[in-house]
Coordinates of C-alpha atoms in Angstrom, one line a residue:
M1 CA -91.3 -117.5 8.0
A2 CA -91.8 -114.2 6.4
N3 CA -93.5 -113.1 9.6
R4 CA -90.4 -114.0 11.6
R5 CA -88.1 -112.0 9.4
T6 CA -90.3 -109.0 9.8
A7 CA -90.4 -109.4 13.5
R8 CA -86.6 -109.7 13.7
S9 CA -86.1 -106.8 11.5
G10 CA -88.4 -104.7 13.6
V11 CA -86.6 -105.7 16.8
G12 CA -83.2 -104.8 15.2
G13 CA -84.4 -101.4 14.0
G14 CA -85.7 -100.6 17.4
G15 CA -82.3 -101.5 19.0
G16 CA -80.4 -99.2 16.5
G17 CA -82.6 -96.3 17.3
G18 CA -82.0 -96.8 21.0
G19 CA -78.1 -96.9 20.5
F20 CA -78.1 -93.6 18.6
G21 CA -80.1 -91.8 21.3
F22 CA -77.6 -93.0 23.9
T23 CA -74.7 -91.7 21.9
V24 CA -76.3 -88.3 21.7
R25 CA -76.9 -88.1 25.4
L26 CA -73.4 -89.2 26.1
L27 CA -72.0 -86.4 23.9
A28 CA -74.1 -83.8 25.5
S29 CA -73.0 -84.9 29.0
A30 CA -69.3 -84.7 27.9
I31 CA -69.8 -81.1 26.6
T32 CA -71.6 -80.1 29.8
V33 CA -68.7 -81.6 31.9
A34 CA -66.1 -79.7 29.7
I35 CA -67.9 -76.4 30.0
C36 CA -68.2 -76.8 33.8
F37 CA -64.5 -77.7 34.0
F38 CA -63.6 -74.6 31.9
F39 CA -65.6 -72.3 34.1
T40 CA -64.1 -73.9 37.2
L41 CA -60.6 -73.2 35.9
S42 CA -61.5 -69.7 35.0
F43 CA -62.9 -69.1 38.5
F44 CA -59.7 -70.3 40.1
F45 CA -57.5 -68.0 37.9
T46 CA -59.7 -65.1 38.5
L47 CA -59.8 -65.6 42.2
Q48 CA -55.9 -65.5 42.5
P49 CA -55.5 -61.7 42.0
H50 CA -58.4 -61.0 44.2
S51 CA -56.9 -63.1 47.0
A52 CA -53.6 -61.2 46.5
R53 CA -55.5 -57.8 46.9
L54 CA -57.2 -59.2 50.0
Q55 CA -53.8 -60.1 51.4
T56 CA -52.5 -56.6 50.7
N57 CA -55.6 -54.7 51.9
F58 CA -56.7 -56.7 54.8
G59 CA -53.6 -58.4 56.1
F60 CA -54.5 -62.1 55.5
S61 CA -53.2 -64.5 52.9
T62 CA -55.3 -66.5 50.5
G63 CA -52.4 -69.0 50.5
S64 CA -53.9 -70.4 53.7
Y65 CA -56.9 -71.4 51.8
G66 CA -54.8 -73.0 49.1
I67 CA -56.0 -70.9 46.2
G68 CA -52.9 -69.0 44.8
S69 CA -49.6 -67.4 45.6
T70 CA -48.1 -63.8 45.4
R71 CA -46.3 -64.6 42.1
R72 CA -48.1 -64.4 38.7
S73 CA -48.0 -66.8 35.8
V74 CA -47.2 -65.9 32.2
L75 CA -50.8 -65.5 31.4
A76 CA -51.3 -63.0 34.2
L77 CA -48.2 -60.9 33.0
K78 CA -49.9 -60.1 29.8
S79 CA -52.6 -58.2 31.6
D80 CA -50.5 -57.0 34.6
P81 CA -52.0 -53.6 35.8
L82 CA -48.6 -52.7 37.3
K83 CA -46.9 -52.6 33.9
P84 CA -48.4 -49.2 32.8
R85 CA -47.6 -47.8 36.2
L86 CA -43.9 -48.9 35.8
D87 CA -43.8 -47.3 32.4
Q88 CA -45.2 -44.1 33.6
I89 CA -42.7 -43.9 36.5
R90 CA -39.8 -44.6 34.1
K91 CA -41.1 -42.0 31.6
Q92 CA -41.3 -39.4 34.4
A93 CA -37.7 -40.2 35.3
E94 CA -36.5 -39.9 31.7
D95 CA -38.4 -36.7 31.2
H96 CA -36.9 -35.0 34.2
R97 CA -33.4 -36.3 33.3
S98 CA -33.8 -34.7 29.8
L99 CA -35.0 -31.5 31.5
V100 CA -31.9 -31.4 33.7
M101 CA -29.7 -32.0 30.7
A102 CA -31.4 -29.1 28.8
Y103 CA -30.8 -26.7 31.7
A104 CA -27.2 -27.8 32.0
S105 CA -26.7 -27.2 28.3
Y106 CA -28.3 -23.8 28.7
A107 CA -26.1 -23.0 31.6
R108 CA -23.0 -23.8 29.5
K109 CA -24.3 -21.6 26.8
L110 CA -24.4 -18.8 29.3
K111 CA -20.8 -19.5 30.0
L112 CA -21.3 -21.1 33.4
E113 CA -19.0 -24.1 32.9
N114 CA -17.4 -23.6 36.3
S115 CA -20.5 -22.6 38.2
K116 CA -22.2 -24.6 40.9
L117 CA -25.5 -24.9 38.9
V118 CA -23.8 -26.7 36.1
R119 CA -22.3 -29.2 38.5
V120 CA -25.7 -29.7 40.3
F121 CA -27.4 -30.4 37.0
A122 CA -24.8 -32.8 35.9
D123 CA -25.1 -34.7 39.2
L124 CA -28.9 -34.9 38.9
S125 CA -28.6 -36.2 35.4
Q126 CA -26.2 -38.9 36.5
N127 CA -28.4 -39.8 39.5
Y128 CA -31.3 -40.6 37.2
S129 CA -29.0 -42.8 35.1
D130 CA -27.6 -44.5 38.1
L131 CA -31.1 -45.1 39.5
I132 CA -32.4 -46.8 36.4
N133 CA -29.3 -48.9 36.1
K134 CA -29.4 -50.3 39.6
P135 CA -29.5 -54.1 39.4
M136 CA -32.6 -54.4 41.6
Y137 CA -34.5 -51.9 39.4
R138 CA -33.1 -53.1 36.1
A139 CA -34.9 -56.4 36.6
L140 CA -38.2 -54.5 36.4
F141 CA -37.6 -53.5 32.8
E142 CA -36.3 -56.9 31.5
T143 CA -38.7 -58.3 28.9
D144 CA -38.2 -61.9 30.0
S145 CA -39.2 -61.2 33.6
L146 CA -42.2 -63.4 34.6
S147 CA -43.7 -60.9 36.9
I148 CA -43.2 -57.4 38.6
D149 CA -42.4 -57.3 42.3
E150 CA -44.7 -54.6 43.6
S151 CA -42.5 -53.8 46.7
V152 CA -39.5 -53.2 44.4
L153 CA -41.7 -51.1 42.1
R154 CA -42.9 -49.0 45.1
Q155 CA -39.3 -48.4 46.2
F156 CA -38.4 -47.4 42.7
E157 CA -41.3 -45.0 42.5
K158 CA -40.3 -43.5 45.9
E159 CA -36.7 -42.8 44.8
V160 CA -37.9 -41.4 41.4
K161 CA -40.2 -39.0 43.1
E162 CA -37.5 -37.8 45.5
R163 CA -35.2 -37.0 42.6
I164 CA -38.1 -35.3 40.8
K165 CA -38.7 -33.1 43.9
V166 CA -35.0 -32.1 44.1
T167 CA -34.9 -31.5 40.4
R168 CA -37.9 -29.1 40.4
Q169 CA -36.5 -27.3 43.4
V170 CA -33.1 -26.8 41.7
I171 CA -34.8 -25.6 38.5
S172 CA -37.0 -23.2 40.4
E173 CA -34.0 -21.7 42.1
A174 CA -32.0 -21.6 38.8
K175 CA -34.6 -19.8 36.8
E176 CA -34.1 -16.5 38.5
S177 CA -30.3 -16.8 38.1
F178 CA -30.8 -17.8 34.4
D179 CA -33.0 -14.8 33.8
N180 CA -30.3 -12.4 35.2
L181 CA -27.5 -14.2 33.4
L182 CA -29.5 -14.1 30.1
K183 CA -30.0 -10.4 30.5
I184 CA -26.3 -10.0 31.2
Q185 CA -25.4 -12.1 28.2
K186 CA -27.8 -10.2 26.0
L187 CA -26.2 -7.0 27.2
K188 CA -22.7 -8.3 26.5
D189 CA -23.8 -9.4 23.0
T190 CA -25.3 -6.0 22.4
I191 CA -22.1 -4.3 23.6
F192 CA -20.0 -6.5 21.4
A193 CA -22.1 -5.8 18.4
V194 CA -22.0 -2.1 19.0
N195 CA -18.2 -2.3 19.6
E196 CA -17.9 -4.1 16.2
Q197 CA -19.9 -1.3 14.5
L198 CA -17.8 1.3 16.3
T199 CA -14.5 -0.3 15.2
K200 CA -15.8 -0.4 11.6
A201 CA -16.9 3.2 11.8
K202 CA -13.5 4.2 13.3
K203 CA -11.7 2.5 10.4
Q204 CA -13.9 4.1 7.8
G205 CA -13.6 7.5 9.7
A206 CA -9.9 7.2 9.9
F207 CA -9.7 6.4 6.2
S208 CA -12.0 9.3 5.3
S209 CA -9.9 11.6 7.6
L210 CA -6.8 10.5 5.9
I211 CA -8.3 11.2 2.5
A212 CA -9.5 14.7 3.7
A213 CA -6.1 15.5 5.2
K214 CA -3.9 14.3 2.4
S215 CA -5.9 15.2 -0.7
I216 CA -5.2 18.5 -2.4
P217 CA -8.1 21.0 -1.9
K218 CA -9.6 22.4 -5.1
S219 CA -8.5 26.0 -4.3
L220 CA -4.9 24.9 -3.7
H221 CA -4.8 22.9 -7.0
C222 CA -6.3 26.0 -8.7
L223 CA -3.6 28.2 -7.3
A224 CA -0.8 25.9 -8.5
M225 CA -2.4 25.7 -12.0
R226 CA -2.9 29.5 -12.3
L227 CA 0.7 30.2 -11.2
M228 CA 2.0 27.6 -13.7
E229 CA -0.1 29.2 -16.4
E230 CA 1.5 32.5 -15.6
R231 CA 5.0 30.9 -15.7
I232 CA 4.3 29.4 -19.1
A233 CA 2.9 32.7 -20.4
H234 CA 5.9 34.8 -19.3
P235 CA 8.9 32.6 -18.9
E236 CA 11.4 35.4 -19.1
K237 CA 10.1 37.1 -16.0
Y238 CA 10.5 34.0 -13.7
T239 CA 13.4 31.9 -14.9
D240 CA 16.8 32.1 -13.4
E241 CA 18.5 30.0 -16.1
G242 CA 21.7 31.5 -17.4
K243 CA 21.9 33.9 -14.5
P244 CA 24.8 33.7 -12.0
T245 CA 24.1 32.3 -8.6
P246 CA 23.6 35.2 -6.1
P247 CA 26.5 35.1 -3.6
E248 CA 24.0 35.3 -0.7
F249 CA 22.9 31.8 -1.4
E250 CA 26.3 30.4 -0.3
D251 CA 27.3 33.1 2.3
P252 CA 27.7 31.3 5.6
K253 CA 27.5 34.6 7.5
L254 CA 23.8 34.9 6.7
Y255 CA 20.8 33.1 8.2
H256 CA 19.9 30.2 6.1
Y257 CA 16.6 28.2 6.1
A258 CA 15.8 25.0 4.2
I259 CA 12.1 24.4 3.2
F260 CA 11.2 21.3 1.2
S261 CA 7.6 21.4 0.0
D262 CA 5.2 20.8 -2.9
N263 CA 2.6 23.0 -1.4
V264 CA 2.9 26.5 -3.0
L265 CA 0.7 28.3 -0.5
A266 CA 2.1 26.7 2.6
A267 CA 5.7 27.4 1.5
S268 CA 4.8 31.0 0.9
V269 CA 3.3 31.3 4.4
V270 CA 6.4 30.0 6.0
V271 CA 8.6 32.5 4.2
N272 CA 6.1 35.4 4.6
S273 CA 5.8 34.8 8.4
A274 CA 9.6 34.5 8.9
T275 CA 10.4 37.6 7.0
K276 CA 7.7 39.7 8.6
N277 CA 8.9 38.8 12.1
A278 CA 12.6 39.0 11.3
K279 CA 14.5 42.0 12.6
E280 CA 16.8 42.1 9.5
P281 CA 15.0 40.3 6.7
G282 CA 17.8 41.1 4.2
K283 CA 20.1 38.8 6.1
H284 CA 17.8 35.8 5.7
V285 CA 18.2 33.3 2.9
F286 CA 15.5 30.7 2.2
H287 CA 16.3 27.6 0.2
V288 CA 13.0 26.3 -1.2
V289 CA 13.1 22.8 -2.8
T290 CA 10.1 21.3 -4.6
D291 CA 9.4 18.7 -7.3
K292 CA 9.6 19.3 -11.0
M293 CA 5.8 19.5 -11.3
N294 CA 5.5 22.5 -8.9
L295 CA 8.7 24.2 -9.8
G296 CA 7.1 26.8 -12.1
A297 CA 4.4 27.7 -9.6
M298 CA 7.0 28.1 -6.8
Q299 CA 9.2 30.3 -9.0
V300 CA 6.2 32.6 -9.8
V301 CA 4.9 32.9 -6.2
F302 CA 8.3 34.0 -4.8
K303 CA 8.8 36.5 -7.7
L304 CA 5.5 38.2 -7.2
K305 CA 6.6 40.1 -4.1
D306 CA 9.8 41.3 -2.4
Y307 CA 9.4 39.5 1.0
N308 CA 11.1 42.5 2.7
G309 CA 14.4 42.0 1.0
A310 CA 14.9 38.4 1.9
H311 CA 16.8 36.1 -0.5
I312 CA 14.9 33.1 -1.9
E313 CA 16.3 30.3 -3.9
V314 CA 13.9 28.0 -5.6
K315 CA 15.1 24.7 -7.0
A316 CA 13.7 21.3 -8.0
V317 CA 14.9 18.1 -6.3
E318 CA 15.9 16.8 -9.7
D319 CA 18.5 19.6 -9.8
Y320 CA 20.6 17.7 -7.3
K321 CA 22.1 15.0 -9.5
F322 CA 23.6 13.0 -6.7
L323 CA 20.1 12.1 -5.5
N324 CA 19.6 8.9 -7.4
S325 CA 18.6 5.3 -6.6
S326 CA 22.3 4.1 -6.5
Y327 CA 23.0 6.5 -3.6
V328 CA 19.7 7.1 -1.9
P329 CA 18.1 4.1 -0.2
V330 CA 14.6 5.5 -0.3
L331 CA 14.7 5.8 -4.1
K332 CA 16.0 2.3 -4.4
Q333 CA 13.3 1.0 -2.1
L334 CA 10.6 2.7 -4.1
E335 CA 11.5 0.4 -6.9
S336 CA 10.5 -2.6 -4.8
A337 CA 7.3 -4.3 -5.9
N338 CA 6.3 -5.1 -2.3
L339 CA 6.8 -1.5 -1.2
Q340 CA 4.8 -0.2 -4.1
K341 CA 1.9 -2.6 -3.2
F342 CA 2.1 -1.5 0.4
Y343 CA 1.8 2.1 -0.5
F344 CA -0.4 2.2 -3.6
E345 CA -3.0 -0.5 -3.0
N346 CA -6.2 1.6 -2.9
T347 CA -9.1 -0.6 -1.6
L348 CA -10.7 0.4 1.6
E349 CA -10.3 -3.1 3.1
N350 CA -6.5 -3.1 2.4
A351 CA -5.9 0.5 3.3
T352 CA -7.6 0.2 6.8
K353 CA -6.3 -3.2 7.9
D354 CA -3.8 -1.5 10.2
T355 CA -5.6 1.5 11.5
T356 CA -3.0 2.4 14.2
N357 CA -0.4 3.1 11.5
M358 CA -2.6 3.9 8.6
K359 CA -1.1 7.4 8.2
F360 CA 2.3 5.7 7.4
R361 CA 0.7 4.2 4.3
N362 CA 0.8 7.6 2.7
P363 CA 3.4 7.5 -0.1
K364 CA 4.8 10.9 1.0
Y365 CA 6.7 9.0 3.8
L366 CA 9.0 7.5 1.2
S367 CA 9.0 10.6 -1.0
I368 CA 12.5 11.9 -1.6
L369 CA 11.2 15.4 -1.0
N370 CA 10.4 14.3 2.6
H371 CA 13.8 12.6 3.0
L372 CA 15.9 15.6 1.7
R373 CA 16.5 16.6 5.3
F374 CA 19.1 13.9 5.6
Y375 CA 21.2 15.4 2.8
L376 CA 21.6 19.0 4.0
P377 CA 25.5 19.0 4.1
E378 CA 25.7 17.7 0.6
M379 CA 23.0 20.1 -0.8
Y380 CA 24.6 23.1 0.9
P381 CA 28.4 22.4 1.0
M382 CA 29.4 26.0 1.7
L383 CA 27.2 26.5 4.7
H384 CA 27.9 25.8 8.4
R385 CA 24.5 26.0 9.9
V386 CA 20.9 25.7 8.6
L387 CA 17.5 26.0 10.1
F388 CA 15.2 23.3 8.7
L389 CA 11.5 24.3 8.6
D390 CA 8.4 22.2 7.7
D391 CA 5.8 23.7 5.4
D392 CA 3.1 23.5 8.1
I393 CA 4.7 25.9 10.5
V394 CA 4.2 29.6 11.2
V395 CA 7.1 31.8 12.4
Q396 CA 5.9 34.3 15.1
K397 CA 9.2 35.7 16.3
D398 CA 12.7 36.6 15.1
L399 CA 14.7 33.3 14.9
T400 CA 18.2 34.6 14.7
G401 CA 18.7 33.8 18.4
L402 CA 19.1 30.1 17.3
W403 CA 22.4 30.9 15.6
K404 CA 23.7 32.2 19.0
I405 CA 23.1 28.9 20.8
D406 CA 26.1 26.9 21.8
M407 CA 25.5 23.4 20.3
D408 CA 28.1 21.7 22.4
G409 CA 29.3 19.8 19.4
K410 CA 25.9 18.4 18.8
V411 CA 24.4 18.1 15.3
N412 CA 20.6 18.6 15.8
G413 CA 19.0 21.3 18.0
A414 CA 15.4 20.3 18.6
V415 CA 12.5 20.6 21.1
E416 CA 11.9 17.4 23.1
T417 CA 8.3 16.1 23.1
C418 CA 8.4 13.4 25.8
F419 CA 6.4 13.7 29.0
G420 CA 5.7 10.8 31.4
S421 CA 5.8 7.6 29.3
F422 CA 4.7 9.3 26.1
H423 CA 6.8 10.0 23.1
R424 CA 9.7 7.8 24.1
Y425 CA 11.8 5.8 21.7
A426 CA 9.8 2.7 22.4
Q427 CA 6.8 4.2 20.7
Y428 CA 8.6 4.8 17.4
M429 CA 10.8 1.7 17.0
N430 CA 10.5 -2.1 17.3
F431 CA 12.4 -3.0 20.4
S432 CA 11.7 -6.7 19.9
H433 CA 14.3 -6.5 17.1
P434 CA 17.7 -7.4 18.5
L435 CA 19.5 -4.6 16.7
I436 CA 17.2 -1.9 18.0
K437 CA 17.2 -3.4 21.5
Q438 CA 21.0 -3.5 21.6
K439 CA 21.7 0.1 20.3
F440 CA 18.9 2.2 21.9
N441 CA 17.2 3.0 25.2
P442 CA 13.5 2.5 24.9
K443 CA 12.9 5.2 27.5
A444 CA 15.0 7.8 25.6
C445 CA 13.1 11.1 25.0
A446 CA 12.0 11.7 21.5
W447 CA 12.1 15.1 19.8
A448 CA 10.2 16.8 17.1
Y449 CA 10.8 17.5 13.4
G450 CA 9.4 20.8 12.1
M451 CA 11.9 23.3 13.4
N452 CA 15.4 21.8 13.7
F453 CA 18.7 23.7 13.9
F454 CA 21.5 21.7 12.2
D455 CA 25.2 22.3 12.7
L456 CA 26.4 21.0 9.3
D457 CA 30.1 20.9 10.3
A458 CA 29.3 18.6 13.2
W459 CA 27.1 16.6 10.9
R460 CA 30.0 16.0 8.5
R461 CA 32.2 15.1 11.4
E462 CA 29.8 12.6 12.8
K463 CA 29.0 11.1 9.3
C464 CA 25.3 11.3 10.1
T465 CA 24.2 10.7 6.4
E466 CA 26.1 7.5 6.3
E467 CA 24.5 6.4 9.6
Y468 CA 21.1 7.2 8.1
H469 CA 21.9 5.1 5.0
Y470 CA 22.9 2.2 7.1
W471 CA 19.7 2.0 9.1
Q472 CA 17.4 2.9 6.2
N473 CA 18.9 -0.1 4.2
L474 CA 18.3 -2.4 7.2
N475 CA 14.6 -1.3 7.3
E476 CA 13.7 -2.2 3.8
N477 CA 11.2 -4.8 5.0
R478 CA 9.8 -2.3 7.7
T479 CA 10.9 -4.5 10.7
L480 CA 12.8 -1.9 12.6
W481 CA 10.2 0.9 12.5
K482 CA 7.1 2.0 10.8
L483 CA 7.7 4.3 7.9
G484 CA 8.3 8.0 8.1
T485 CA 11.2 10.3 8.7
L486 CA 11.0 10.7 12.5
P487 CA 12.2 7.2 13.5
P488 CA 15.3 7.3 11.2
G489 CA 15.9 10.8 12.5
L490 CA 15.7 9.6 16.1
I491 CA 18.2 6.9 15.2
T492 CA 20.6 9.0 13.2
F493 CA 20.8 11.8 15.8
Y494 CA 20.4 9.5 18.8
S495 CA 23.4 10.8 20.7
T496 CA 23.9 14.1 18.8
T497 CA 20.8 16.0 19.6
K498 CA 20.8 19.1 21.8
P499 CA 17.4 19.9 23.5
L500 CA 16.1 23.4 22.9
D501 CA 13.7 25.4 25.1
K502 CA 10.1 24.5 24.4
S503 CA 9.2 28.1 23.6
W504 CA 11.1 27.8 20.4
H505 CA 8.7 25.3 18.9
V506 CA 5.1 24.6 20.0
L507 CA 3.5 21.6 18.4
G508 CA 0.0 20.0 18.0
L509 CA -2.0 22.7 16.4
G510 CA -3.2 20.2 13.8
Y511 CA -4.7 17.7 16.3
N512 CA -4.7 19.1 19.9
P513 CA -7.5 21.6 20.6
S514 CA -6.4 22.1 24.3
I515 CA -3.2 24.0 23.7
S516 CA -3.3 27.2 25.7
M517 CA -3.2 30.5 23.8
D518 CA -0.6 31.8 26.2
E519 CA 1.7 29.0 25.2
I520 CA 1.0 29.8 21.6
R521 CA 1.6 33.5 22.0
N522 CA 5.0 32.8 23.6
A523 CA 6.1 30.4 20.9
A524 CA 8.7 31.4 18.3
V525 CA 7.3 28.8 15.9
V526 CA 3.9 27.1 16.0
H527 CA 3.5 23.8 14.2
F528 CA 0.3 22.5 12.6
N529 CA 1.4 18.9 12.8
G530 CA -1.5 16.4 12.5
N531 CA -4.3 15.9 10.0
M532 CA -6.1 19.2 10.5
K533 CA -3.8 21.4 8.4
P534 CA -4.7 25.1 8.4
W535 CA -5.3 25.2 4.6
L536 CA -8.0 22.4 4.9
D537 CA -11.7 22.8 5.7
I538 CA -11.1 20.4 8.7
A539 CA -8.7 22.8 10.4
M540 CA -9.4 23.9 14.0
N541 CA -11.1 27.3 13.9
Q542 CA -9.3 28.6 17.0
F543 CA -5.9 28.1 15.5
K544 CA -6.5 28.8 11.8
P545 CA -6.2 32.6 12.0
L546 CA -2.6 32.1 13.2
W547 CA -1.9 30.8 9.7
T548 CA -4.3 32.7 7.5
K549 CA -3.0 36.1 8.5
Y550 CA 0.2 35.4 6.5
V551 CA -1.7 34.4 3.3
D552 CA -1.3 37.0 0.6
Y553 CA -5.0 37.5 -0.2
D554 CA -4.1 40.6 -2.2
L555 CA -2.5 38.4 -4.9
E556 CA -4.9 38.1 -7.9
F557 CA -4.1 34.4 -8.2
V558 CA -5.2 33.7 -4.6
Q559 CA -8.4 35.8 -5.1
A560 CA -9.2 33.9 -8.3
C561 CA -9.1 30.6 -6.5
N562 CA -11.6 31.6 -3.8
F563 CA -9.3 31.1 -0.8
G564 CA -11.0 31.9 2.5
V565 CA -14.6 31.6 1.0

């Protein structure tokens, strides 16, 4: 019995070993089948692209063999070789579009907004945008597209290349134009920069010229101080206080001159030149008016010599008590804070902001000494006629012929300065103001101050001083004319001026170097109007001797101050 158990157990053990071996073989076969199936599938998937290339390159379709189609699966899209090609074409399109936009921007910078090139560049840029946004091409870039249609891609590539070709051609043609335009623009920028520097230099030069012209030279200041020192040291020799007024000062039968100046040397030259050229100096009376500060020096200089028997009255403007702020508009306006700021602000920036009329910012244009010419009838009530002379003139001939002129009822005898369109009323007054436009003709001829023959009887009859006050009050805010005495003079004597022959008064020796010497020699009076006054270092050398020959260099005070050195 024991032997039977053993035999059964041996038979059972052998059967178990056989079942295990069978299982192993079965598993190996399954693995082998799976591997073969996997390689078979891989072979089919790999064969599909190849068959497509065969179709493309050789003209037959693998579809006839039943091994694929022209569309790709999701698995093929991940490794599609056309995708980099598509990206490259799109990048080229975008790069050239950016290049076109850059050239368009550069063209605008060169101020070519209306040029053909700017429009061409704009059209090219828009063409690239339109191409990429076409529905048939937009599908190429959609991320959820299952595949890329190669025929569409080829058409897209063709159109991109055509646009790139046009773009490069246009850019090539534009480069030469851009180079020229860039040179032109650089030249314009350079010219503009130089013009800015020139304008700045002109402003600074004008300001420096104004300083040079209006400042008192050291020698002139020295002369005034030395004369004043002499006046203080010997008051009894030079004062007229307590003495009766000489009858000649009020005798209307004599030839009377009015000179208003604070320049001692200039006033002495006017009197000296007039008396030396007068046929009968003893019949000439000079009324010299200055300010209180220069009164002593003026008294001394006109007492030091005889002046060929001419009569000379020296007074200060303060001696005329009626000249006060309640009567004189100029004095009242000088009390205005705005006017004081306009005149006396002293920074370079403020002083040169209006270079065209910078000279009118000089306070002398509102000085009462400069406006005394409008009060001649009241200053000299006993006189009928007066010849007004500026202190920058030189008399070269006898002037008594002026008293023989028939004034035809006019107030002011003056030399006209207009020629062509120059020196007309429009240049001196603001004709955009309704009052000026209504009352005056812009083409009316202007005349010159410097030598003016006034009929005081006609002046009183025409009430010219009242007329001057009316307009001067209206111009307190400087809207009718720029400051000075000529514009109100042109207004006051608008219809009461008699033109004189030009040989009586030749102007421009202080700014115009082209005046002919023949014209100067024939002139009765020459006028150094302008910035280059004859007593300044900036005077024109060709004209300066006309003035210096009447300077009394023999006077010890003149010698002590180094005039002419």
